[in-house]
Coordinates of C-alpha atoms in Angstrom, one line a residue:
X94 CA 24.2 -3.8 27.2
X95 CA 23.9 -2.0 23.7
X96 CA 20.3 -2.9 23.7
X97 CA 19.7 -0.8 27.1
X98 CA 21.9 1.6 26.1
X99 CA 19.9 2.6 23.0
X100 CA 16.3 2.1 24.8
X101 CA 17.2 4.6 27.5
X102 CA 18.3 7.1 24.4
X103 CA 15.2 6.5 22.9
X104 CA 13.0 7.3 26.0
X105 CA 15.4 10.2 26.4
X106 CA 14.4 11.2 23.3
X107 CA 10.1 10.9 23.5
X108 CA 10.1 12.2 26.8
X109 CA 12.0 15.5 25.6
X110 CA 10.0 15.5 22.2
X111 CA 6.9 15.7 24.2
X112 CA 7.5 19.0 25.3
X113 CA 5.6 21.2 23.1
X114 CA 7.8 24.3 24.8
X115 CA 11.0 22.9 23.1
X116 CA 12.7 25.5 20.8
X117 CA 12.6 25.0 17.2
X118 CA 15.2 21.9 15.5
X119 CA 16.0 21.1 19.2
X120 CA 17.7 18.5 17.1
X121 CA 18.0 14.5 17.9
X122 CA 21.4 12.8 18.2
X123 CA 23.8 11.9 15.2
X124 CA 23.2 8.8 13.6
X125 CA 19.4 8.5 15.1
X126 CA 16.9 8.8 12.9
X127 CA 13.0 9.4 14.0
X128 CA 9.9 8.2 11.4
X129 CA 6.6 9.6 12.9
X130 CA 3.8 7.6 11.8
X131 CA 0.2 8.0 11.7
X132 CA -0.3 5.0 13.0
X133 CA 0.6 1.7 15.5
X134 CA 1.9 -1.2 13.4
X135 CA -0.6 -3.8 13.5
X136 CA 2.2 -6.9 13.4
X137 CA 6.2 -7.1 12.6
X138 CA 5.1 -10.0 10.7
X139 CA 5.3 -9.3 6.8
X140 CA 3.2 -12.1 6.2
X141 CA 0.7 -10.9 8.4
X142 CA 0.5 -7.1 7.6
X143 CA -1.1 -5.0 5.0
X144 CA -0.4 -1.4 5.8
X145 CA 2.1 1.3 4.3
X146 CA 3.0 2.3 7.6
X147 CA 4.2 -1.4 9.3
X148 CA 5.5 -2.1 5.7
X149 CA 7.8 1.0 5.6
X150 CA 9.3 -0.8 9.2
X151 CA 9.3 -4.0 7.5
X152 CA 11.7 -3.1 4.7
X153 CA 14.2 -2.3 7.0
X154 CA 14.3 -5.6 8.8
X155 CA 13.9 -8.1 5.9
X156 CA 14.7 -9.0 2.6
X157 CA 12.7 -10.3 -0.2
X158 CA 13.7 -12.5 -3.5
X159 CA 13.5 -9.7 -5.5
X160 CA 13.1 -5.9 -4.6
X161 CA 11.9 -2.6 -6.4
X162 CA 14.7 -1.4 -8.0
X163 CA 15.1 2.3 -6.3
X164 CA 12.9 4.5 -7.9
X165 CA 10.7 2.2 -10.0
X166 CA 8.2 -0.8 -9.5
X167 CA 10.8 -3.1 -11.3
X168 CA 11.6 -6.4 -9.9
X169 CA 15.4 -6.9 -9.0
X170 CA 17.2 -9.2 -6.9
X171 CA 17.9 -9.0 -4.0
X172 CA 17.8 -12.5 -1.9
X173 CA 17.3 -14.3 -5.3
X174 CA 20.4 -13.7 -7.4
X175 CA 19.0 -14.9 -10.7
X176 CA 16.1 -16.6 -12.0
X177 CA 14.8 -18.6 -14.9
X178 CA 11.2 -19.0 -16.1
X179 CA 10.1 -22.2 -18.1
X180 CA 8.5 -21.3 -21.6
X181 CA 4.8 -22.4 -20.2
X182 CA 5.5 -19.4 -17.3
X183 CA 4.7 -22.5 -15.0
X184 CA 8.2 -22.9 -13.5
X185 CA 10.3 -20.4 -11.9
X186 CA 13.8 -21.4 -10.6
X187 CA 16.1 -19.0 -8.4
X188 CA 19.5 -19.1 -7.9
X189 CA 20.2 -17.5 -4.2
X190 CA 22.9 -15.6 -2.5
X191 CA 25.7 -17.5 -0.5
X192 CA 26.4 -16.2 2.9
X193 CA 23.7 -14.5 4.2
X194 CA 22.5 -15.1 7.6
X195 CA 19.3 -13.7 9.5
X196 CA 20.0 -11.1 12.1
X197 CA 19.7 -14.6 15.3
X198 CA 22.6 -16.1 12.8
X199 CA 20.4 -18.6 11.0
X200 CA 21.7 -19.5 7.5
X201 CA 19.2 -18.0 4.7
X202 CA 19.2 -20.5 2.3
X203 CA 16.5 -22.5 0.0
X204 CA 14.9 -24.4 2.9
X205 CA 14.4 -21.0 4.6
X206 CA 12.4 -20.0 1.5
X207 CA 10.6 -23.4 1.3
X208 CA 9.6 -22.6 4.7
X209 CA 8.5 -19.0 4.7
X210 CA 5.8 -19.9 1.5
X211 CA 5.0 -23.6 3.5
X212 CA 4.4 -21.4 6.5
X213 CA 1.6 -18.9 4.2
X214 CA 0.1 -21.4 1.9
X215 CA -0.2 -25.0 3.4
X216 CA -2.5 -25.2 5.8
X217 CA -1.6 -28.2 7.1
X218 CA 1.9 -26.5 7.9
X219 CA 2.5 -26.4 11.8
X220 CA 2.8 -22.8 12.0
X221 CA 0.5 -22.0 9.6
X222 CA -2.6 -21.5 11.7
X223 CA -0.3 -20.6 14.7
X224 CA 1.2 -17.2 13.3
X225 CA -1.4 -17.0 10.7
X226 CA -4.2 -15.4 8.9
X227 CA -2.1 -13.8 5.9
X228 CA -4.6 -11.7 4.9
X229 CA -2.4 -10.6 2.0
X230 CA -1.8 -14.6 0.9
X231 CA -3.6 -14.4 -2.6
X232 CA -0.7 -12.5 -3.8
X233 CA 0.9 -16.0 -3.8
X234 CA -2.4 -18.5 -4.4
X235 CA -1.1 -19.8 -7.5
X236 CA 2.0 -21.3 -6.2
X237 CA 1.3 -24.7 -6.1
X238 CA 4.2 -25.9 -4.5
X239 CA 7.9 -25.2 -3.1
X240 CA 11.2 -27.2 -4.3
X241 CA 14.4 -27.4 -2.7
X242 CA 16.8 -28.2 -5.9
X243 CA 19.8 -26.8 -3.5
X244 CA 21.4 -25.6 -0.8
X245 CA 21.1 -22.0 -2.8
X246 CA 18.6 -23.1 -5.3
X247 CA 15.0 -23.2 -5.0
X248 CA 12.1 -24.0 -7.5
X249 CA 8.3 -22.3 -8.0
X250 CA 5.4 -24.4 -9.2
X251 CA 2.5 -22.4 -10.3
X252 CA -0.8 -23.7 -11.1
X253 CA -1.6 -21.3 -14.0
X254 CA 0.9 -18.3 -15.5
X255 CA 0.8 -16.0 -13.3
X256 CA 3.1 -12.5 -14.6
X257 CA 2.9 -10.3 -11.6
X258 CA 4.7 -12.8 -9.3
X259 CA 8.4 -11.5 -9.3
X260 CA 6.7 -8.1 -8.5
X261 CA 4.7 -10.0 -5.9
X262 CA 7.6 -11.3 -4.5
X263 CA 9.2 -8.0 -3.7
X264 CA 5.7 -6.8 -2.3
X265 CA 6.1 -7.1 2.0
X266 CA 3.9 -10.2 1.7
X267 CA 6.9 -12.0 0.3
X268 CA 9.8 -10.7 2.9
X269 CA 11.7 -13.6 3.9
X270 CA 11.5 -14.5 8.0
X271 CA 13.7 -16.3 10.0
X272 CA 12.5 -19.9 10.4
X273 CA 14.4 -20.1 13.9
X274 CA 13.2 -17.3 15.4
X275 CA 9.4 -18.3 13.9
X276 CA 9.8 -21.9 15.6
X277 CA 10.8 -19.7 18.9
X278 CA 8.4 -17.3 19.3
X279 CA 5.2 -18.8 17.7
X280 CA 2.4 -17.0 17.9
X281 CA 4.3 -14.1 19.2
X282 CA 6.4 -13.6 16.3
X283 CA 5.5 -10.7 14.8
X284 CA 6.3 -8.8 18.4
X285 CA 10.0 -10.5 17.4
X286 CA 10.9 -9.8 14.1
X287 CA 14.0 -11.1 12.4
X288 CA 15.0 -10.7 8.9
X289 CA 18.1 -10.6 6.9
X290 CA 17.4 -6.3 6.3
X291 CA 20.1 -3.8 7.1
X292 CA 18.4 -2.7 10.4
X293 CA 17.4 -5.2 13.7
X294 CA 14.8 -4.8 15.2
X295 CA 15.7 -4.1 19.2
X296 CA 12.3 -3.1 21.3
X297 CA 8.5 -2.3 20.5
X298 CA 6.7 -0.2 23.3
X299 CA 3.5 -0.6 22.3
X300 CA 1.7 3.0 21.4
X301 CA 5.4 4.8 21.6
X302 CA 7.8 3.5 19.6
X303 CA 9.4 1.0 17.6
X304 CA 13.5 0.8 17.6
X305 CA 16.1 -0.6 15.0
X306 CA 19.7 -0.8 14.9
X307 CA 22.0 -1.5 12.4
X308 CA 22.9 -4.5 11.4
X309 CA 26.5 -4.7 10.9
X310 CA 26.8 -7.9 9.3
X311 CA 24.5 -6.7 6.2
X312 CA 25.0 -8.3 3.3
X313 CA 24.9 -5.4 1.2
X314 CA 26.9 -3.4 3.3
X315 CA 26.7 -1.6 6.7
X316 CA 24.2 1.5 6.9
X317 CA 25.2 4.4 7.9
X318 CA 22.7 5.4 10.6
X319 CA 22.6 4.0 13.9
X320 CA 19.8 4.1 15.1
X321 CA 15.7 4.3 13.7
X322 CA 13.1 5.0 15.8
X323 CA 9.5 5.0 14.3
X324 CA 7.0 6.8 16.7
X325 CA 3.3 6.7 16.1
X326 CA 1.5 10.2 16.2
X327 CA -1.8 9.5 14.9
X328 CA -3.2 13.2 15.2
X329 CA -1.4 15.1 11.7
X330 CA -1.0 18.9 13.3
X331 CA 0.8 16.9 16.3
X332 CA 3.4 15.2 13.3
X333 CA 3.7 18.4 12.0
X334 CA 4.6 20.4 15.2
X335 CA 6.9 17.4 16.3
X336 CA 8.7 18.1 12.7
X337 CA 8.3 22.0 13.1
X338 CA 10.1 21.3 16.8
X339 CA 12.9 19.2 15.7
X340 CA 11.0 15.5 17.6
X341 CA 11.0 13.6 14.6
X342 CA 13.1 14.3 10.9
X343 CA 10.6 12.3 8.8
X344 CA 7.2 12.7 8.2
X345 CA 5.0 11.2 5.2
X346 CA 1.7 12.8 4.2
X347 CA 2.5 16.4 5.3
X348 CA -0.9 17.9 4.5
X349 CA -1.2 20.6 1.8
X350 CA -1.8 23.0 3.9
X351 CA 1.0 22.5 6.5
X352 CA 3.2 22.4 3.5
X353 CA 4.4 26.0 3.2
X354 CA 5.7 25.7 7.0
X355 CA 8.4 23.7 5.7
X356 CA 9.5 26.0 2.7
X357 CA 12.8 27.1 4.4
X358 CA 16.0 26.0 4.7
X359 CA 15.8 23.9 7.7
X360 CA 14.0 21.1 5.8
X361 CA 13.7 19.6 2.5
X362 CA 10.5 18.5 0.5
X363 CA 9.9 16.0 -1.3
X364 CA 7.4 14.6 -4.0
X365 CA 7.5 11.4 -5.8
X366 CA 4.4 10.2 -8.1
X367 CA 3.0 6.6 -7.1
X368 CA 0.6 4.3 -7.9
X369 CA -2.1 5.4 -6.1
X370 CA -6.2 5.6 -7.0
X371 CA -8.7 7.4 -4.6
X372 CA -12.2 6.8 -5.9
X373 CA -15.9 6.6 -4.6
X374 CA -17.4 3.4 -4.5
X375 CA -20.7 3.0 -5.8
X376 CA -23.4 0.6 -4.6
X377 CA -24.9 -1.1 -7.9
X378 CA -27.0 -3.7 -5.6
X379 CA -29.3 -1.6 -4.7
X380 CA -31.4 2.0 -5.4
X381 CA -30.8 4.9 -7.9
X382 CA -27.3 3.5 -8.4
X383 CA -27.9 0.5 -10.1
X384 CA -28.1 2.4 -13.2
X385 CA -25.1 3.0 -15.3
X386 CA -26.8 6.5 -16.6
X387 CA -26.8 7.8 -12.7
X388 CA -23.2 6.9 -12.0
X389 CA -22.3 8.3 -14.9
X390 CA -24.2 11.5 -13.8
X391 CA -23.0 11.7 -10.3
X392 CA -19.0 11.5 -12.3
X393 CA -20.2 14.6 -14.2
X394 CA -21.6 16.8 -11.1
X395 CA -18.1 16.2 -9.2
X396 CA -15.7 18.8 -10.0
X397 CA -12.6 16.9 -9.5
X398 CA -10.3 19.9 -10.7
X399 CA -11.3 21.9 -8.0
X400 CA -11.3 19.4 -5.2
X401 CA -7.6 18.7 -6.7
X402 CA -6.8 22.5 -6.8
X403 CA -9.0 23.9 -4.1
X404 CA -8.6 20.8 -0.9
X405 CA -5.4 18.9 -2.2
X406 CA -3.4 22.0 -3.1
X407 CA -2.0 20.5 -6.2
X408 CA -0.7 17.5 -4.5
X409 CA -2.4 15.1 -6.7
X410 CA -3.8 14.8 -10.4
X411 CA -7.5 13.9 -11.6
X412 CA -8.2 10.8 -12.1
X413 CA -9.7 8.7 -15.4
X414 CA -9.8 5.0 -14.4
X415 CA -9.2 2.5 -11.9
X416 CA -5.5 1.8 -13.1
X417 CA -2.8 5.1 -12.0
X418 CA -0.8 6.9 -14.3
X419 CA 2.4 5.4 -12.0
X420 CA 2.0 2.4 -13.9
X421 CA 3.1 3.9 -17.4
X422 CA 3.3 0.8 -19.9
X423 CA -0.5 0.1 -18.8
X424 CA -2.1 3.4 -18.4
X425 CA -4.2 4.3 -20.9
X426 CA -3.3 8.3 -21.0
X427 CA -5.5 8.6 -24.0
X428 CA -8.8 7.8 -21.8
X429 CA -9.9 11.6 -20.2
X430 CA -11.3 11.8 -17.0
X431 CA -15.0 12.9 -17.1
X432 CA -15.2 16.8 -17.0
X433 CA -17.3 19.0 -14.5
X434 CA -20.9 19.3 -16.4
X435 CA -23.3 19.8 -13.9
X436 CA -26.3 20.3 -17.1
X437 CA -25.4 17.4 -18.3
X438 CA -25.5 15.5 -15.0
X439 CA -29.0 17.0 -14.6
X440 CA -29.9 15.4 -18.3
X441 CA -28.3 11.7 -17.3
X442 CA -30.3 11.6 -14.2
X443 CA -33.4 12.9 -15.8
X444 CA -32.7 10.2 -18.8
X445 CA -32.4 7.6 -15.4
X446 CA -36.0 8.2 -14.4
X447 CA -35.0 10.8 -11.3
X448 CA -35.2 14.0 -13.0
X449 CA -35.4 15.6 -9.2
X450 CA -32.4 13.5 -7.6
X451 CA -32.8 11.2 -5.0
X452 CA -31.2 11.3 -1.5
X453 CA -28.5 8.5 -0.3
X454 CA -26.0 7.8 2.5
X455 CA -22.2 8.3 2.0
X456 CA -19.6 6.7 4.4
X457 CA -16.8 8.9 5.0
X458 CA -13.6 7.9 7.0
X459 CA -12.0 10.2 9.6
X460 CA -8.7 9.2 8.5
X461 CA -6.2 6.3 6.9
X462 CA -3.3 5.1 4.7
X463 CA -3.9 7.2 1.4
X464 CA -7.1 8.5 2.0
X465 CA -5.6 12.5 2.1
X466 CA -8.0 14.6 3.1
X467 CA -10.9 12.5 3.7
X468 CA -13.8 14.7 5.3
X469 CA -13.2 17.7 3.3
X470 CA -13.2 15.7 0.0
X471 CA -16.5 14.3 1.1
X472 CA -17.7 17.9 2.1
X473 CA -17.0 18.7 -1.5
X474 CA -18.1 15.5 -3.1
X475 CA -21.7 16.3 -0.9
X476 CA -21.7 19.6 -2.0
X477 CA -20.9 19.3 -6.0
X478 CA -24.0 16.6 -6.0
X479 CA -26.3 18.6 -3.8
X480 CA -26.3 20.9 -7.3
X481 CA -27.9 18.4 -9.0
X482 CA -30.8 17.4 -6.3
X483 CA -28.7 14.3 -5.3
X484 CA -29.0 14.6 -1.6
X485 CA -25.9 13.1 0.4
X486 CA -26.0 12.1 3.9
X487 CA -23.0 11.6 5.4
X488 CA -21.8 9.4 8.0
X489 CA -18.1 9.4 9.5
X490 CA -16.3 6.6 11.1
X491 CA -12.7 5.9 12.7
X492 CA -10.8 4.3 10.0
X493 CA -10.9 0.4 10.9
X494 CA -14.7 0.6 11.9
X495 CA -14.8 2.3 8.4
X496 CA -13.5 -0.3 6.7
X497 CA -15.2 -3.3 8.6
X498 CA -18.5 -1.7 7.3
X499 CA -17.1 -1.0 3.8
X500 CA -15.4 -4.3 3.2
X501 CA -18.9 -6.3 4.3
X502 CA -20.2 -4.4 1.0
X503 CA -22.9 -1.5 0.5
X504 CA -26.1 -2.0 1.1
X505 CA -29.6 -0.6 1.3
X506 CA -30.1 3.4 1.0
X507 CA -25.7 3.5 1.7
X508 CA -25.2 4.4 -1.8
X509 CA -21.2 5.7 -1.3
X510 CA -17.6 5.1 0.7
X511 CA -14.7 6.5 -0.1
X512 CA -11.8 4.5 -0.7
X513 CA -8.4 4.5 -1.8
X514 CA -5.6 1.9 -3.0
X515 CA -2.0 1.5 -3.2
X516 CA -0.3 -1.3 -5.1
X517 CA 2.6 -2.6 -6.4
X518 CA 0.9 -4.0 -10.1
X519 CA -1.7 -2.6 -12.5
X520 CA -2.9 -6.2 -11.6
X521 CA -3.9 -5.6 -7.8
X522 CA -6.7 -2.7 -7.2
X523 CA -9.2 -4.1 -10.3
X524 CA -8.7 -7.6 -9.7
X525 CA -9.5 -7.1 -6.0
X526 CA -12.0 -4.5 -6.2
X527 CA -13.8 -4.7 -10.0
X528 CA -14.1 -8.3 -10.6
X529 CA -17.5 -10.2 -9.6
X530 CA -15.2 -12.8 -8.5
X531 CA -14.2 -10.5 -5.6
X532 CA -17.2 -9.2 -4.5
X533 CA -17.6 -9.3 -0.6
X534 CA -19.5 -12.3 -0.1
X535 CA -16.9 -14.7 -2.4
X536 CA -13.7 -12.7 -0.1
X537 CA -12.7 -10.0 -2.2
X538 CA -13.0 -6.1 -1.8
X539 CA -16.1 -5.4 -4.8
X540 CA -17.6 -3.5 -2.3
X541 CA -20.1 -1.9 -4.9
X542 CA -21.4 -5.3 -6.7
X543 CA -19.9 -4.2 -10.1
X544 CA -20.5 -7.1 -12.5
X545 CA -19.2 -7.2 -16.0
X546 CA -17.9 -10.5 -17.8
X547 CA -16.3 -8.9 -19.9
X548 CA -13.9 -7.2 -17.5
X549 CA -13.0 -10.6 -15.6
X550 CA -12.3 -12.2 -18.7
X551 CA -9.5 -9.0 -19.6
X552 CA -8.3 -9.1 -16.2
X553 CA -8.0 -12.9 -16.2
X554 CA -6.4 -12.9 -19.5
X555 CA -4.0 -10.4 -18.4
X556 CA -3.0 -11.5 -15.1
X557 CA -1.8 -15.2 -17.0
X558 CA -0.1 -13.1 -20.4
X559 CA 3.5 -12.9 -20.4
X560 CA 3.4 -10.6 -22.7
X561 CA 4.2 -7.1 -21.4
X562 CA 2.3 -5.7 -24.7
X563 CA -0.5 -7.7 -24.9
X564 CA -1.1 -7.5 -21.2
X565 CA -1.1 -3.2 -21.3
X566 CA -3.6 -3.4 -24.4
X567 CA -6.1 -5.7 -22.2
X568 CA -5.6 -3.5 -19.0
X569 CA -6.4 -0.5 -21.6
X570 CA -9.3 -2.2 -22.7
X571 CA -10.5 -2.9 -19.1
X572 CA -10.1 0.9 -18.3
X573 CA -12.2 2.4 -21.5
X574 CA -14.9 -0.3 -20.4
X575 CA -14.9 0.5 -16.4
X576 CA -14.5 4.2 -17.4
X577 CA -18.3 3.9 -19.6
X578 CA -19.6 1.5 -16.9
X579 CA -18.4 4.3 -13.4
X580 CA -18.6 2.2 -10.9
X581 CA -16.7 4.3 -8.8
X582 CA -16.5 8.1 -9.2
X583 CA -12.6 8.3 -10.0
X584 CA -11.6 11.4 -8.2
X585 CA -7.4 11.8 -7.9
X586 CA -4.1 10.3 -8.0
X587 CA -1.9 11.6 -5.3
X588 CA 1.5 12.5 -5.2
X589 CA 2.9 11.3 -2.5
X590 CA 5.1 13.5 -0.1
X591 CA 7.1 13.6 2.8
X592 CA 9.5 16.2 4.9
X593 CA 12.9 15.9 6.7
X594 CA 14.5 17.9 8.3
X595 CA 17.7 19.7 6.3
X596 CA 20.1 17.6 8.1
X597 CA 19.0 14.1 6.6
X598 CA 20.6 12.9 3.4
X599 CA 20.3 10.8 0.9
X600 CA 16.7 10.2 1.7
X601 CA 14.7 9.5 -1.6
X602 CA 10.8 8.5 -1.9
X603 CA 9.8 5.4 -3.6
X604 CA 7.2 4.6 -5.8
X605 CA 6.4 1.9 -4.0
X606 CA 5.6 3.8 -1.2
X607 CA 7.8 2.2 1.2
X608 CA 10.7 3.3 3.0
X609 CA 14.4 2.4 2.1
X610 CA 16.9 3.6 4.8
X611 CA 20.1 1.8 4.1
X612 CA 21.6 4.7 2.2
X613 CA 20.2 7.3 4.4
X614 CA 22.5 9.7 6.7
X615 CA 21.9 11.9 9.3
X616 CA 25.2 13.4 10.4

């Protein structure tokens, strides 16, 4: 009865938000709390998923291990009590928290956990292939295996020291599932979710809405809201009037220039720095861009201040390398971004053997997770290199067509796509994106074809050191070297914002990027 109570005050609520004729903070009911997102989540599955927006649902329904503590990318626990690691980094043991249950009533214990990671990384699991591909599964490839010690204790096996795993663990990829309501729903599950997360999940209508409750047997404590709705409003100036008209109270990614509509006192701004990278990919397989000289030029003739200042509005920083200043204890802050010196672009390319330029295709996307202003970057991108006779077509696409044709790697006279990456480790963007490893043909995201040994030996050195210290000097030696090699023109690191409306409290952003709403209130 609840459940049909709460979907006919959410339809309530879209049809009336529809209205573009409603007066200003029309205003949604107490305890109801609407997310407009720029997009339809792909899966409730957090194994499956690999998008900011379904993951800021996500965190709502489950738990992991460990979590970010709030306001930093620091593992804590969360499902996972306490933990020990062997003195090879090889083992990891957890001790789990009694009396928890998943929101169908099933007992989270340590065969849940076995289960969830059996369920991702055996294949010959049952429901592997059934609810399956995890796209986002390498987070976890060196796990070698899953032990039960315990009702509440469960053991790690890795294959090789792995040191971003506890952060791994409280990425969505590692949100724990409920093996009962997996077994139920199969291949269907991720249009059932069921976690162990303050909120449970009560109805998707596919293209309007998704709806949560609370969950009032939380294990951390009852929220306070009733009710989240997260709508998907894929066109920005539509979020923004349906903020402006009181349809939804949350909105991420207001764009700069919408910004100053929200300077008054019936909403409140917010900015939070994260670890976030948007770049130009450069295609070293084949033409003009094979050589390090003309990357190095086309890095020059960018003015990345202005883009920053002049499209971004301030909302983001310049910048140097492929690792973001978010991640302080490995950013190299000595390293400076290369400066806007168009005469000495003209001498690199000149030095290169095309002392007139050359003319090249650059893929643009319309839109997508972190990628801000797309088209007007690339405008300006096109522009700045014009001035040094580099001649830039450029060709737009819908996001997910965009990234089919960027993830299968450049090629041919497509010397550019833009790009941008958030992550939860130092680790993630250049070991998915730099390594040779990981270019597109051997599965990874190397969409350029950058090759240099010496990088993959850093990056494998650092991914296996347990050594906070000696694992920020290697990632600061990788960033000096990928800096001198550009194989990417490294353009800005956003800071991320979002607006509610004044009557929302206790709403913080995260570092993370995701969304945390068991504190929040909306009296």
């Amino acid at each position: 009865m609840r459940h049909s109570i709460l979907r006919t005050a959410a339809a309530a609520l879209i049809i009336g938000t529809a209205c573009t004729a409603l007066p200003a903070m029309a205003g949604t009911p107490p305890g109801v709390l609407i997310v407009g997102q720029s997009a339809e989540p792909k899966s409730l599955d957090p194994a499956v998923d690999t998008a900011v927006t379904d993951f800021r649902i996500l965190t709502n329904i489950y738990n992991g291990l460990t979590h970010y503590k709030s306001g930093t990318l620091q593992p804590a626990p969360a499902l996972a009590t306490s933990w020990t690691i062997s003195k090879n980094g090889l083992v990891y043991t957890f001790d789990l928290r009694k009396g928890v249950k998943f929101q169908d009533g099933t007992p989270f214990n340590a065969e849940a956990v076995k289960f969830n990671f059996d369920r991702m990384l055996d294949k010959n699991d049952p429901y592997h292939k059934l609810t399956g591909p995890f796209p986002l599964a390498f987070f976890f490839s060196d796990v070698d295996k899953v032990t039960v010690l315990g009702p509440y204790k469960v053991q790690f096996t890795l294959k090789k020291p792995y040191a971003p795993f506890l952060s791994n663990l409280a990425y969505p990829t590692g949100l724990i599932v409920s093996p009962t309501a997996v077994k139920k729903y199969g291949k269907n599950y991720g249009s059932h979710p069921v976690g162990t997360g303050p909120f449970e999940f009560v109805e998707w209508d596919r293209n309007n809405k998704v709806v949560l409750k609370r969950n009032p047997h939380y294990w951390n404590g009852e929220p306070a809201l009733k009710t989240v709705i997260f709508r998907p409003i894929t066109d920005t100036n539509t979020r923004v009037s349906e903020l402006l008209s009181g349809g939804i109270n949350v909105m991420f990614g207001v764009p700069p220039n919408s910004l100053r509509l929200f300077q008054n006192a019936n909403f409140k701004t917010y900015q939070q720095v994260g670890p976030h990278v948007w770049f130009v990919i450069l295609n070293e397989k084949d033409g003009p861009l094979k050589s390090k000289l003309v990357r190095q030029a086309m890095n020059y003739a960018v003015n990345k201040e202005a883009i920053v200042k002049n499209v971004l509005k301030g909302t983001a920083t310049v910048a140097n390398g492929p690792i973001a200043p978010a991640f302080a204890w490995a950013y190299d802050k000595n390293l400076k971004p290369y400066p806007y010196d168009p005469a000495k672009a003209k001498k690199l390319l000149a030095e290169a053997g095309y002392p007139h330029g050359f003319s090249t295709t650059f893929y643009v996307t319309q839109g997508g997770s972190g990628m801000l202003s797309p088209v007007e970057m690339g405008t300006a991108i096109q522009a700045d290199l014009a001035k040094v006779g580099i001649k830039v077509k450029i060709e737009t696409f819908e996001w997910n067509t965009f990234l089919s044709k960027v993830n299968a790697g450049l090629k041919g006279n497509v010397g550019m796509a833009e790009m941008a990456w958030m992550t939860n480790s130092p680790d993630t963007l250049p070991f998915l994106t730099l390594r040779t490893q990981a270019w597109p043909s051997k599965g990874g995201f190397n969409s350029g074809y950058y090759s240099n040994p010496e990088v993959d030996k850093l990056l494998e050195q650092a991914r296996t050191s347990s050594n906070q210290a000696e694992r920020a000097k290697l990632y600061k030696k990788v960033q000096v070297i990928v800096h001198n090699d550009a194989p990417w023109i490294f353009v800005a690191n956003w800071k991320q914002n979002a607006v509610t409306t004044a009557n929302v409290k206790d709403f913080k952003l995260q570092p993370s990027f995701f969304l945390l709403l068991h504190d929040v209130k909306k009296p």
